[in-house]
PDB file of C-alpha atoms in Angstrom:
ATOM      1  CA  UNK A   1       9.282  -2.544 -13.459  1.00 94.00           C
ATOM      2  CA  UNK A   2       6.159  -2.110 -10.369  1.00 93.00           C
ATOM      3  CA  UNK A   3       5.407   0.081  -8.438  1.00 91.00           C
ATOM      4  CA  UNK A   4       5.397  -1.075  -4.611  1.00 94.00           C
ATOM      5  CA  UNK A   5       3.055   1.143  -1.920  1.00 94.00           C
ATOM      6  CA  UNK A   6       6.018   1.414   0.858  1.00 94.00           C
ATOM      7  CA  UNK A   7       1.818   2.179   3.686  1.00 95.00           C
ATOM      8  CA  UNK A   8      -0.340  -0.450   1.391  1.00 92.00           C
ATOM      9  CA  UNK A   9      -4.045   1.370   0.859  1.00 93.00           C
ATOM     10  CA  UNK A  10      -5.561  -0.508   2.859  1.00 94.00           C
ATOM     11  CA  UNK A  11      -3.822   0.115   6.583  1.00 96.00           C
ATOM     12  CA  UNK A  12      -4.531   4.317   5.194  1.00 98.00           C
ATOM     13  CA  UNK A  13      -8.039   2.996   4.757  1.00 98.00           C
ATOM     14  CA  UNK A  14      -8.202   2.305   7.934  1.00 98.00           C
ATOM     15  CA  UNK A  15      -5.942   4.564  10.351  1.00 98.00           C
ATOM     16  CA  UNK A  16      -8.013   6.871   8.421  1.00 98.00           C
ATOM     17  CA  UNK A  17     -11.160   4.808   8.669  1.00 98.00           C
ATOM     18  CA  UNK A  18     -12.211   5.886   5.252  1.00 98.00           C
ATOM     19  CA  UNK A  19     -15.636   4.504   4.277  1.00 98.00           C
ATOM     20  CA  UNK A  20     -16.729   6.616   0.989  1.00 98.00           C
ATOM     21  CA  UNK A  21     -14.863   7.879  -2.491  1.00 98.00           C
ATOM     22  CA  UNK A  22     -15.125  11.167  -1.201  1.00 98.00           C
ATOM     23  CA  UNK A  23     -13.026  10.915   2.042  1.00 98.00           C
ATOM     24  CA  UNK A  24     -10.500   8.771   0.002  1.00 98.00           C
ATOM     25  CA  UNK A  25     -10.194  11.740  -2.662  1.00 98.00           C
ATOM     26  CA  UNK A  26     -10.195  14.161  -0.142  1.00 98.00           C
ATOM     27  CA  UNK A  27      -7.335  11.717   1.949  1.00 98.00           C
ATOM     28  CA  UNK A  28      -3.882  13.547   1.045  1.00 98.00           C
ATOM     29  CA  UNK A  29      -2.006  10.441   2.703  1.00 97.00           C
ATOM     30  CA  UNK A  30      -3.674   7.677   0.442  1.00 96.00           C
ATOM     31  CA  UNK A  31      -2.403  10.032  -2.887  1.00 96.00           C
ATOM     32  CA  UNK A  32       1.368  10.521  -1.690  1.00 97.00           C
ATOM     33  CA  UNK A  33       3.975   9.809  -4.103  1.00 94.00           C
ATOM     34  CA  UNK A  34       6.750   9.419  -1.666  1.00 96.00           C
ATOM     35  CA  UNK A  35       5.023   6.651  -0.463  1.00 97.00           C
ATOM     36  CA  UNK A  36       6.131   4.412  -3.230  1.00 95.00           C
ATOM     37  CA  UNK A  37       8.821   2.683  -4.293  1.00 96.00           C
ATOM     38  CA  UNK A  38      10.149   1.038  -8.116  1.00 96.00           C
ATOM     39  CA  UNK A  39      10.864  -2.833  -7.884  1.00 95.00           C
ATOM     40  CA  UNK A  40      11.185  -5.196 -10.638  1.00 96.00           C
ATOM     41  CA  UNK A  41       8.484  -7.705 -10.865  1.00 95.00           C
ATOM     42  CA  UNK A  42      10.940 -10.460  -9.316  1.00 95.00           C
ATOM     43  CA  UNK A  43      11.785  -8.100  -5.950  1.00 94.00           C
ATOM     44  CA  UNK A  44       7.989  -6.722  -5.667  1.00 93.00           C
ATOM     45  CA  UNK A  45       7.002 -11.034  -5.577  1.00 92.00           C
ATOM     46  CA  UNK A  46       9.211 -11.359  -2.983  1.00 92.00           C
ATOM     47  CA  UNK A  47       8.214  -8.743  -0.236  1.00 88.00           C
ATOM     48  CA  UNK A  48       4.412  -9.872  -0.594  1.00 85.00           C
ATOM     49  CA  UNK A  49       5.594 -13.509   0.025  1.00 87.00           C
ATOM     50  CA  UNK A  50       7.270 -12.154   3.294  1.00 78.00           C
ATOM     51  CA  UNK A  51       4.560  -9.836   3.874  1.00 72.00           C
ATOM     52  CA  UNK A  52       1.987 -12.867   3.249  1.00 67.00           C
ATOM     53  CA  UNK A  53       3.551 -15.066   5.727  1.00 62.00           C
ATOM     54  CA  UNK A  54       4.030 -12.226   8.410  1.00 57.00           C
ATOM     55  CA  UNK A  55       0.022 -12.718   8.507  1.00 53.00           C
ATOM     56  CA  UNK A  56      -0.231 -15.791   8.501  1.00 49.00           C
ATOM     57  CA  UNK A  57       2.279 -16.884  11.441  1.00 47.00           C
TER      58      UNK A  57
END
């Protein structure tokens, strides 16, 4: 099983302009347990393959 963030840490860090560890620790959205889903390894890899194609396109 694999954990997948619905909204990526990178997007949250950019959105809140987090620059320090202290800012990250204080950002509630970064640690929101409802921002994740559990997938099998195969499905998790497929999601990342699809998102990589969107970034490149």
